[in-house]
Coordinates of C-alpha atoms in Angstrom, one line a residue:
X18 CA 21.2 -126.7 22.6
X19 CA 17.7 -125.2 23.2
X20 CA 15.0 -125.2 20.2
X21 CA 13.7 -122.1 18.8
X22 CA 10.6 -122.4 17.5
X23 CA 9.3 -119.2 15.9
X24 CA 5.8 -117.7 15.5
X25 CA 4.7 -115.9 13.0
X26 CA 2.0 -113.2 14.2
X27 CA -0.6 -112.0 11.1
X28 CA -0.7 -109.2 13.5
X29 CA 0.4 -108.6 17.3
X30 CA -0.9 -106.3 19.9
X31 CA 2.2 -105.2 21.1
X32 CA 0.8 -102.6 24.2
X33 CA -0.5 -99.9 23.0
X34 CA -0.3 -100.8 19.3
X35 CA -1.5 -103.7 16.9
X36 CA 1.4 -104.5 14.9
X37 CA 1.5 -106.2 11.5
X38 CA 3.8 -108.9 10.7
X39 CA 5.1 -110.0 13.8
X40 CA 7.8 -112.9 14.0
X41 CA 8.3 -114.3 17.7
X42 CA 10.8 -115.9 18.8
X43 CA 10.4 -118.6 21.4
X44 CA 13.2 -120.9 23.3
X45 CA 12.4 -122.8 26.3
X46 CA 9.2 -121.4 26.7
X47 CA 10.1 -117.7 26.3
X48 CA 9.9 -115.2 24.0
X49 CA 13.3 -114.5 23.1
X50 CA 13.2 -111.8 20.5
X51 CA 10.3 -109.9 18.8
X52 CA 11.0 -109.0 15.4
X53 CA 8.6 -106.6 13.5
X54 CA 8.1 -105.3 10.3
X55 CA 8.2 -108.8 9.1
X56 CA 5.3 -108.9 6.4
X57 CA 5.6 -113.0 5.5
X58 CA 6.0 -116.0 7.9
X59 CA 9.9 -117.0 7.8
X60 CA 11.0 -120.1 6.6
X61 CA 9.5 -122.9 9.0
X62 CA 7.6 -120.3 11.1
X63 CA 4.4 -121.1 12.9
X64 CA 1.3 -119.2 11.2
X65 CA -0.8 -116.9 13.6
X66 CA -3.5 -115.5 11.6
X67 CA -5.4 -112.7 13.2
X68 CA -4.5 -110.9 16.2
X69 CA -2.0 -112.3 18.8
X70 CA -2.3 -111.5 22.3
X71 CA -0.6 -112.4 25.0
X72 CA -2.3 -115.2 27.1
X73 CA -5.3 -114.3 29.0
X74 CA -5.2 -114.4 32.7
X75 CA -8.8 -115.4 34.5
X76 CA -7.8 -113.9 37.9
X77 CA -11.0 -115.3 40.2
X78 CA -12.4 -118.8 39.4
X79 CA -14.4 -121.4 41.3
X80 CA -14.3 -124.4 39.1
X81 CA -17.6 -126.5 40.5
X82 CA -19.8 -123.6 40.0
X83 CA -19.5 -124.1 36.2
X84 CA -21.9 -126.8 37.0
X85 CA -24.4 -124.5 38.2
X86 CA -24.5 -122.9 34.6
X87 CA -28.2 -122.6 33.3
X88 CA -29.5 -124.6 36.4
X89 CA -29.5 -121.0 38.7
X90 CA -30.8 -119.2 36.1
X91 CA -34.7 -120.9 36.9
X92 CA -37.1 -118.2 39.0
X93 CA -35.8 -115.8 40.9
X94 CA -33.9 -115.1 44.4
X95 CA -30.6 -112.8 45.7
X96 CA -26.7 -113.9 46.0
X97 CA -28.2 -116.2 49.1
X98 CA -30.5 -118.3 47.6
X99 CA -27.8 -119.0 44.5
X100 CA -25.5 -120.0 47.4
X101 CA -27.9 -122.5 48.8
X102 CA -27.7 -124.1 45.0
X103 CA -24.2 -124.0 45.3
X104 CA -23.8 -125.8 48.3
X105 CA -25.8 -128.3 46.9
X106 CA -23.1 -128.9 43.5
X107 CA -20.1 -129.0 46.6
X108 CA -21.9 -131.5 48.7
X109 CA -21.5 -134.0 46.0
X110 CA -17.8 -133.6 44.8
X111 CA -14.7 -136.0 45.6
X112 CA -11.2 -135.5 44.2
X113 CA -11.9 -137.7 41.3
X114 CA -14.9 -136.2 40.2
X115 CA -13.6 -132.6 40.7
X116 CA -10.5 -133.5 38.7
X117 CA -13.2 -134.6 36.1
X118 CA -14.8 -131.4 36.3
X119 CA -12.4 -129.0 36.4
X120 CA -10.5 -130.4 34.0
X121 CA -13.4 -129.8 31.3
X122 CA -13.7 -126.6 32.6
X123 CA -10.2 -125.5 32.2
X124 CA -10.2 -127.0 29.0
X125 CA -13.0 -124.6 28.1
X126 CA -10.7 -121.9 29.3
X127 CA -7.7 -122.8 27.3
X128 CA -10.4 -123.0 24.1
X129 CA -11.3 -118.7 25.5
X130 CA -7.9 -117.9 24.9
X131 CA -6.8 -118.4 29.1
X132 CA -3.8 -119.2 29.9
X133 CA -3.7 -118.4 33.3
X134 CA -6.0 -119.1 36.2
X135 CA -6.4 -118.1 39.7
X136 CA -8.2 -120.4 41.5
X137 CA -9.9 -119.5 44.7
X138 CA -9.7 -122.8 46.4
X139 CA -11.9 -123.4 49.5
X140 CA -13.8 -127.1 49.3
X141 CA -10.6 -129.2 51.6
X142 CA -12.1 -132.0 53.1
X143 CA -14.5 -134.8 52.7
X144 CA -17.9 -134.2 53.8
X145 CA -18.5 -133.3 57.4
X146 CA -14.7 -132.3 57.6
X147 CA -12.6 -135.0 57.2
X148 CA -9.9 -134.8 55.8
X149 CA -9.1 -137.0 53.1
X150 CA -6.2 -139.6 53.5
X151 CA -3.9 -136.3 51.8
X152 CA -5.3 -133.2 53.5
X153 CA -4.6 -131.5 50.2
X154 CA -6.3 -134.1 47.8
X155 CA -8.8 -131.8 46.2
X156 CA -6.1 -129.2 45.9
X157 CA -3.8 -131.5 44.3
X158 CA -6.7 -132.7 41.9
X159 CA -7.2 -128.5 40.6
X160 CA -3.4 -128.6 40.0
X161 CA -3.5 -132.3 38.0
X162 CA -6.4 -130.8 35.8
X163 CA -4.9 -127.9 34.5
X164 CA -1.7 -129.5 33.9
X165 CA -3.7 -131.9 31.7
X166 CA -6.0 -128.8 30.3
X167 CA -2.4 -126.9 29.4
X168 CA -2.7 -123.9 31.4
X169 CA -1.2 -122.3 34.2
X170 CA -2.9 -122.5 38.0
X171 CA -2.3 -120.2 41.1
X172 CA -3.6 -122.2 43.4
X173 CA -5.2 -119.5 46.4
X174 CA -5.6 -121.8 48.7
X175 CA -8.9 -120.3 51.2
X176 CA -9.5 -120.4 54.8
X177 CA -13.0 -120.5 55.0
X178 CA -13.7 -120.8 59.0
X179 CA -16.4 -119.4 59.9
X180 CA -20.5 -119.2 58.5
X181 CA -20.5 -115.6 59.7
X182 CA -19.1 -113.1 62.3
X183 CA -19.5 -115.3 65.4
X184 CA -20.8 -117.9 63.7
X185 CA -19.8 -121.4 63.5
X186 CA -19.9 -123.4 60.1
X187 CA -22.8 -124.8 58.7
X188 CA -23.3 -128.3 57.9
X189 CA -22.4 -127.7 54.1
X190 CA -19.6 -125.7 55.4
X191 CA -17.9 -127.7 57.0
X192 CA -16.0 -129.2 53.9
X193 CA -14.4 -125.8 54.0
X194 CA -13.5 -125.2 57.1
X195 CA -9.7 -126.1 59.0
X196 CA -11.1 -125.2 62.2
X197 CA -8.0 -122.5 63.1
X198 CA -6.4 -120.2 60.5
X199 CA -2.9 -121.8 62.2
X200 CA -4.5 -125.2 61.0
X201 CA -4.8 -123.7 57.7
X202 CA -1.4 -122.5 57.3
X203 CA -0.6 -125.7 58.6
X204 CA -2.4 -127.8 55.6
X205 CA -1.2 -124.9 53.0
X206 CA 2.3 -125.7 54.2
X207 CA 2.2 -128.6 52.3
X208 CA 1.1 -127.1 48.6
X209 CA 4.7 -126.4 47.0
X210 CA 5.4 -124.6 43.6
X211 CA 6.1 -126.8 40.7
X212 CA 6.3 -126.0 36.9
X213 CA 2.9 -124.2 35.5
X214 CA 1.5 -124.2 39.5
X215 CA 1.9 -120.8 42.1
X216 CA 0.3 -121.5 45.2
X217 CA -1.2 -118.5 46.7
X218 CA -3.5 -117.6 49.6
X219 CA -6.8 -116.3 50.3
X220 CA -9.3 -115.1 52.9
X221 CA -12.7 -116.5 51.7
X222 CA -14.2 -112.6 53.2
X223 CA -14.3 -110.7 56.7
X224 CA -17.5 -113.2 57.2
X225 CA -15.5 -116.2 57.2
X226 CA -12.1 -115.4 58.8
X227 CA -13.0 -114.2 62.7
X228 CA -11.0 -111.0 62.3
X229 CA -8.2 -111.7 65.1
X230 CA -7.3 -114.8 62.8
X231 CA -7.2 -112.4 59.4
X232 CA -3.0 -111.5 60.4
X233 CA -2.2 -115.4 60.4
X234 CA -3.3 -115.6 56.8
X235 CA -1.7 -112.2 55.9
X236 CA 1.4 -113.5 57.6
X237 CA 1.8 -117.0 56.0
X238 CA 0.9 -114.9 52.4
X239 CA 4.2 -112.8 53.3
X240 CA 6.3 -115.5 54.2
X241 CA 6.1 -117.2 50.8
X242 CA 5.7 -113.9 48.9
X243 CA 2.8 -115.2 47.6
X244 CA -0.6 -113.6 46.3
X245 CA -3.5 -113.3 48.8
X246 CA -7.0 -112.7 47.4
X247 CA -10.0 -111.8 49.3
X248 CA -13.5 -111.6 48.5
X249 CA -14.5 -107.8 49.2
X250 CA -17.6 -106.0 50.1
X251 CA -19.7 -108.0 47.5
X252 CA -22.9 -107.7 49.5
X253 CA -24.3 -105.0 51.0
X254 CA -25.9 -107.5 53.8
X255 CA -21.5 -108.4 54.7
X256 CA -20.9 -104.5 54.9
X257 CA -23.8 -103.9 57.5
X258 CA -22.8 -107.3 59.8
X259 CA -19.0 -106.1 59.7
X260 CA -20.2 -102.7 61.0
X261 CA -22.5 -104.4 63.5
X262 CA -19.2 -106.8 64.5
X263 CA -16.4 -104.6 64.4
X264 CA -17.8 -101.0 64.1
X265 CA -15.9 -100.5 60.6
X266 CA -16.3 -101.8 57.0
X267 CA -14.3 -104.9 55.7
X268 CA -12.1 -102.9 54.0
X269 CA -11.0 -100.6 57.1
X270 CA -11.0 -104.2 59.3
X271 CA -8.6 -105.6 56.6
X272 CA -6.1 -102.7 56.6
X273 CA -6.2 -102.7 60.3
X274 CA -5.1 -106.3 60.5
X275 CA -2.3 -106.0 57.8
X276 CA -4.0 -107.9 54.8
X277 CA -3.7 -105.2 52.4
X278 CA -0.7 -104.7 50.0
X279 CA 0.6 -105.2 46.6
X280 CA 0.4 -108.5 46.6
X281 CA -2.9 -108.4 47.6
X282 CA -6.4 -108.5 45.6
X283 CA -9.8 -107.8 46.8
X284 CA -12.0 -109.8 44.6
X285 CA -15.5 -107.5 43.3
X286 CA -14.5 -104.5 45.5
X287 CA -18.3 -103.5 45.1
X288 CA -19.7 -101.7 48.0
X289 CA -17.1 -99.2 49.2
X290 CA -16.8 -95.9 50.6
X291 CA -14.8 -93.4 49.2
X292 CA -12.6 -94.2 52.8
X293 CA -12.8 -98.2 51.3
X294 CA -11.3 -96.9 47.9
X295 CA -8.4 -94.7 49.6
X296 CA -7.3 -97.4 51.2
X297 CA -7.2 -99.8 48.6
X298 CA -5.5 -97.3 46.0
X299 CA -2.8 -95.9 48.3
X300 CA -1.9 -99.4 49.2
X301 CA -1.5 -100.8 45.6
X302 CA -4.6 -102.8 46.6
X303 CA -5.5 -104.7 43.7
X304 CA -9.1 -105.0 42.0
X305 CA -10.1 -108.2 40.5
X306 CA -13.3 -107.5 38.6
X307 CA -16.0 -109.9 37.5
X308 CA -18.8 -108.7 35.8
X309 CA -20.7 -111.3 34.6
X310 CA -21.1 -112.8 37.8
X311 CA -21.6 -109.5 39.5
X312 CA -24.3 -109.0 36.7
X313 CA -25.7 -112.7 37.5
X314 CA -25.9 -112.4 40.6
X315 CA -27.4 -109.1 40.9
X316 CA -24.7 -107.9 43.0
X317 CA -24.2 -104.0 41.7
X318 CA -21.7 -102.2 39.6
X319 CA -18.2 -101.7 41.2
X320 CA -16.3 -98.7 41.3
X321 CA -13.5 -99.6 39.3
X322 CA -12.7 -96.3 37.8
X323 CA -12.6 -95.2 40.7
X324 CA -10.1 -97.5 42.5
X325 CA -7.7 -97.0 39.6
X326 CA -7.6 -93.7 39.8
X327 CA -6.9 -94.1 43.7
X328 CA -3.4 -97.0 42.8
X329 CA -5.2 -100.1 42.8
X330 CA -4.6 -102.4 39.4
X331 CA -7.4 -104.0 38.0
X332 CA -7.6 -107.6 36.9
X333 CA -10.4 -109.7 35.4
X334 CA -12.6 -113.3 36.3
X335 CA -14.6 -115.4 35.2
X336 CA -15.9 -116.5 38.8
X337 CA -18.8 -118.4 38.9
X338 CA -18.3 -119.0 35.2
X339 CA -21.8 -118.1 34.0
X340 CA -20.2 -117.3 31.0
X341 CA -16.5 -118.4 30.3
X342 CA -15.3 -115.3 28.3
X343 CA -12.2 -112.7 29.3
X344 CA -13.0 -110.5 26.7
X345 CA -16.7 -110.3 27.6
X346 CA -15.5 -109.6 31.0
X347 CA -13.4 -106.7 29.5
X348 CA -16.1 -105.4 27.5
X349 CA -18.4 -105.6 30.2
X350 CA -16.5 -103.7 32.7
X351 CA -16.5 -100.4 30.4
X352 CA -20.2 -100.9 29.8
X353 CA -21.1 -101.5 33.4
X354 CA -19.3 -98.2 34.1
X355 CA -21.1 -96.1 31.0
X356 CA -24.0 -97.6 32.4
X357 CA -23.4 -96.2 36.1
X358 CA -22.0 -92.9 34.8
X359 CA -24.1 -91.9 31.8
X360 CA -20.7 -91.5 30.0
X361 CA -18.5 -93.3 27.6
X362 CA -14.6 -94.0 27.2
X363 CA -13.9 -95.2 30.6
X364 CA -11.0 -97.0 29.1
X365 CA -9.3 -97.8 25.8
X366 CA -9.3 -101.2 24.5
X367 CA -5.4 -101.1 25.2
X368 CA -6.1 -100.2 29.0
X369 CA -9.0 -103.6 29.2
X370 CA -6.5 -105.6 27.4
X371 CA -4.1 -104.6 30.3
X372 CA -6.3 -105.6 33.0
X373 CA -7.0 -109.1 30.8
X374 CA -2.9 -109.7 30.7
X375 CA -0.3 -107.8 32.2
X376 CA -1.9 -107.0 35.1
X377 CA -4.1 -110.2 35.2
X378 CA -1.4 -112.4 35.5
X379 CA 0.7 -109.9 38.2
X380 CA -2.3 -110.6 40.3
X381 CA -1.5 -114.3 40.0
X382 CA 1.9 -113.9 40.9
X383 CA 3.2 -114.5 37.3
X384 CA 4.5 -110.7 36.6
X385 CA 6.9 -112.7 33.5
X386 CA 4.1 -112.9 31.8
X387 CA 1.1 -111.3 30.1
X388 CA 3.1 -109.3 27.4
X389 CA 4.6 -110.0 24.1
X390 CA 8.4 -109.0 24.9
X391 CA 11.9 -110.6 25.3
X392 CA 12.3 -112.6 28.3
X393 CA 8.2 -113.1 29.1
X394 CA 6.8 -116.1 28.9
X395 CA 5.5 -117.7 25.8
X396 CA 2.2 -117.6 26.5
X397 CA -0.6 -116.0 23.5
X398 CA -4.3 -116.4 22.3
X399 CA -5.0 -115.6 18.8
X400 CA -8.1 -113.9 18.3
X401 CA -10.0 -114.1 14.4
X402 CA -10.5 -111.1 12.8
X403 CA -12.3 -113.1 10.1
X404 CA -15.8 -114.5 11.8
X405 CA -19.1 -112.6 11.6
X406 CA -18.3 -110.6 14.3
X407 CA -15.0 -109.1 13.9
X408 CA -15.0 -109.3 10.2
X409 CA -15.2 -105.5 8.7
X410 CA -12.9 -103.4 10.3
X411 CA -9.6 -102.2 9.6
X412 CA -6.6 -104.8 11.5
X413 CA -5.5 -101.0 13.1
X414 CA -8.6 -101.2 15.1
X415 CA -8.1 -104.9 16.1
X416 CA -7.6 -104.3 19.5
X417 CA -11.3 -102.7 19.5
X418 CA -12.4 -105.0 17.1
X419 CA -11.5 -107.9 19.7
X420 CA -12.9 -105.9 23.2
X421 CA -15.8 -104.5 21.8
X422 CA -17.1 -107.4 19.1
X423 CA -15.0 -110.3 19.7
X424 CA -15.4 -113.2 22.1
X425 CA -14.1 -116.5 23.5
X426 CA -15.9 -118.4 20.0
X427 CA -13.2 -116.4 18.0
X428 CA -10.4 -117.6 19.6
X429 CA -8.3 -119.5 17.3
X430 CA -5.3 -120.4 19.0
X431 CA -4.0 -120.8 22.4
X432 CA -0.3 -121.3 22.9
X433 CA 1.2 -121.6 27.1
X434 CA 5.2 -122.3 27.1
X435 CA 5.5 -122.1 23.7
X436 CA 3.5 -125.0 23.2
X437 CA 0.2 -125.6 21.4
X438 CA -2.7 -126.4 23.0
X439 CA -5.4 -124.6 21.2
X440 CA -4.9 -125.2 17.6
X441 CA -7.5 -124.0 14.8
X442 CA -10.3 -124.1 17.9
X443 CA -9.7 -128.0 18.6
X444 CA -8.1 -128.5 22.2
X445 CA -5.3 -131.1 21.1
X446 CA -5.3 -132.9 24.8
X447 CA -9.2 -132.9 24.9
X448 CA -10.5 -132.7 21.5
X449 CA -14.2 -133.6 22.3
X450 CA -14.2 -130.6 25.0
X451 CA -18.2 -130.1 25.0
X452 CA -18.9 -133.8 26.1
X453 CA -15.9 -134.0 28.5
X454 CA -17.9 -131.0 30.3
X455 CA -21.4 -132.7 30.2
X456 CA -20.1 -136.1 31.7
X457 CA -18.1 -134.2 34.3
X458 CA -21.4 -132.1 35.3
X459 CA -23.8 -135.1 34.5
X460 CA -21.7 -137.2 36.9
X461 CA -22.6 -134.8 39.8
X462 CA -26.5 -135.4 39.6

């Protein structure tokens, strides 16, 4: 017979609501009842203190630019000259040392309260472009690491073909690059589902897919009913070549070669016409936010008010991991858009919560999780209401206190499956998590 292990929830944000004294259920991995109204941990029960949510989903991540932390943040430059740094960090990767790296940095995920990640996958092949003895060896070595961090991976796995609209790939480019999108597919064949792994697809941007090739990609996406992610009008400089190209922004060339759809996500969404966010919205387009990068990198304020209104779901990243933070992500969308708009109360906390779960983990292709209900999966983060800065107000507001004040340092626990792998802030498979991240990154320079 399965074993039910139950949680016991100080309190439980059960969408909209924070409950008190919530007892969950769990058997092989899922929640299999929800009892409230329960105001002391039952016999045996595992003791949440704080607020439980369900398991964070990080919808956009490239795992090697965590090594560029602090190192871009010397003098000054655009989104270009960052990229030249960053091609820099890829030139010197291998499976191993990836593994290495990502690893740490997943771990440092699991320790924000993510449980969840969607990894936009685009450095294949050795340098120069060969492919490794396994064409799918760096791949593979993103889905080892966060099996040992404990948390799920959609693996999108990117056709990157191109340096720019007629252009062929650079030198550092070339690790990303399978030549054809039908070589692509070809090489993506291989990835296969497993426990705690989706693989998914991606279109690295209208720049890097020639546009007659953008329907095999769509295509392959819709034969494995699998997400497909694209990056989407992030620079102004991609809008004007697109128009220059094609006679038509990215968005408009995406739609008119079938990549847009439910199961699709356009990654930043930043630059669009009101046309762009028509589109998007009446196709159920998603919106995969990242604001700290987007912030970083100077890139602008998307209109993600905007696209909601129109039908598309928003979602949440970490990206180029700057910071390594959901609910500063969360925060940071509503005060990018009070920023923009000179108003406040773009959304509740419920509503960035959403975008940080439910909908988070939908764009991943995981719609059984990302909520706190019978029959999802037993995935949470606990957040403390006790630390400096959510200490104060009332466990009614938590859900504020934890978007608005809270932030990755106050996560407390992280459960994925039912099982423990953040426990009182220690990461039980990698305890030392700070000195598995500086050998990973020291081993790169």
């Amino acid at each position: 017979m399965p074993v039910t292990t139950t949680y016991w929830a100080e309190h439980a944000w059960l969408d909209p609501v924070v409950e008190p004294g919530v007892a969950l259920d769990v058997t092989g991995g899922r929640i299999t009842a929800v009892r409230t109204g329960t105001p002391t941990p039952p016999p045996g029960a595992m003791v949440l203190r704080g607020l439980t949510l369900p398991g964070l989903a990080n919808a956009h991540s490239h795992a090697f630019h965590r090594a560029l932390r602090s190192t871009v943040q010397v003098g000054s430059g655009t989104f270009w000259t960052w990229r030249e740094v960053m091609y820099q960090v890829a030139a010197q990767l291998t499976p191993d040392t990836y593994f290495a790296l990502a690893r740490a940095v997943y771990t440092e995920m699991a320790l924000a309260g993510i449980t969840s990640v969607g990894e936009f996958h685009y450095l294949h092949h050795a340098p120069g472009g060969r492919p490794y003895a396994d064409p799918n060896a760096m791949g593979e070595a993103l889905i080892a690491a966060a099996g040992e961090a404990g948390i799920r991976i959609t693996l999108l796995d990117t056709a990157y073909l191109s340096a720019g609209f007629g252009e062929r790939p650079t030198t550092h480019q070339l690790r990303f690059s399978d030549g054809t999108a039908d070589a692509w597919a070809e090489r993506a064949d291989a990835l296969k589902d497993r426990e705690g792994v989706r693989i998914g697809a991606a279109i690295h941007s209208v720049r890097a897919v020639p546009a007659e090739q953008l329907a095999t990609v769509a295509d392959w996406a819709a034969r494995r009913q699998a997400p497909l992610h694209v990056h989407l009008s992030e620079q102004t400089g991609e809008n004007a070549a697109c128009q220059a190209a094609h006679g038509r922004t990215p968005t408009r060339l995406l739609a008119d070669h079938g990549v847009l759809g439910p199961r699709t996500t356009g990654v930043h969404n930043t630059h669009l016409t009101d046309e762009d966010i028509r589109l998007l919205g009446s196709s159920a387009t998603g919106t995969c936010m990242c604001p700290t990068t987007e912030r970083d990198l100077a890139d602008g304020i998307g209109p993600a008010a905007a696209l909601q209104r129109a039908g598309s779901p928003l979602s949440l990243g970490s990206d180029s991991h700057a910071v390594i933070d959901l609910l500063e992500e969360a925060r940071a969308m509503e005060l990018d858009e009070r920023l923009r708009t000179r108003t406040r109360g773009h959304w509740t906390a419920a509503a960035l919560l959403r975008a940080a779960t439910t909908d988070g983990h939908a764009a991943l292709g995981w719609p059984e999780a990302g909520r706190l209900e019978p029959g999802a999966l037993a995935d949470f983060a606990v957040i403390a209401l006790d630390t400096v800065r959510t200490a104060g107000p009332p466990p009614r507001l938590a859900a504020e206190t934890a978007v608005f004040a809270g932030s990755a340092a106050d996560v407390r626990h992280t459960v994925v499956g039912g099982r423990q792998v953040v426990r009182d802030g220690v990461h039980r498979q990698v305890p030392d998590a700070a000195r598995a991240l500086s050998d990973a990154i020291a081993a790169l320079h």
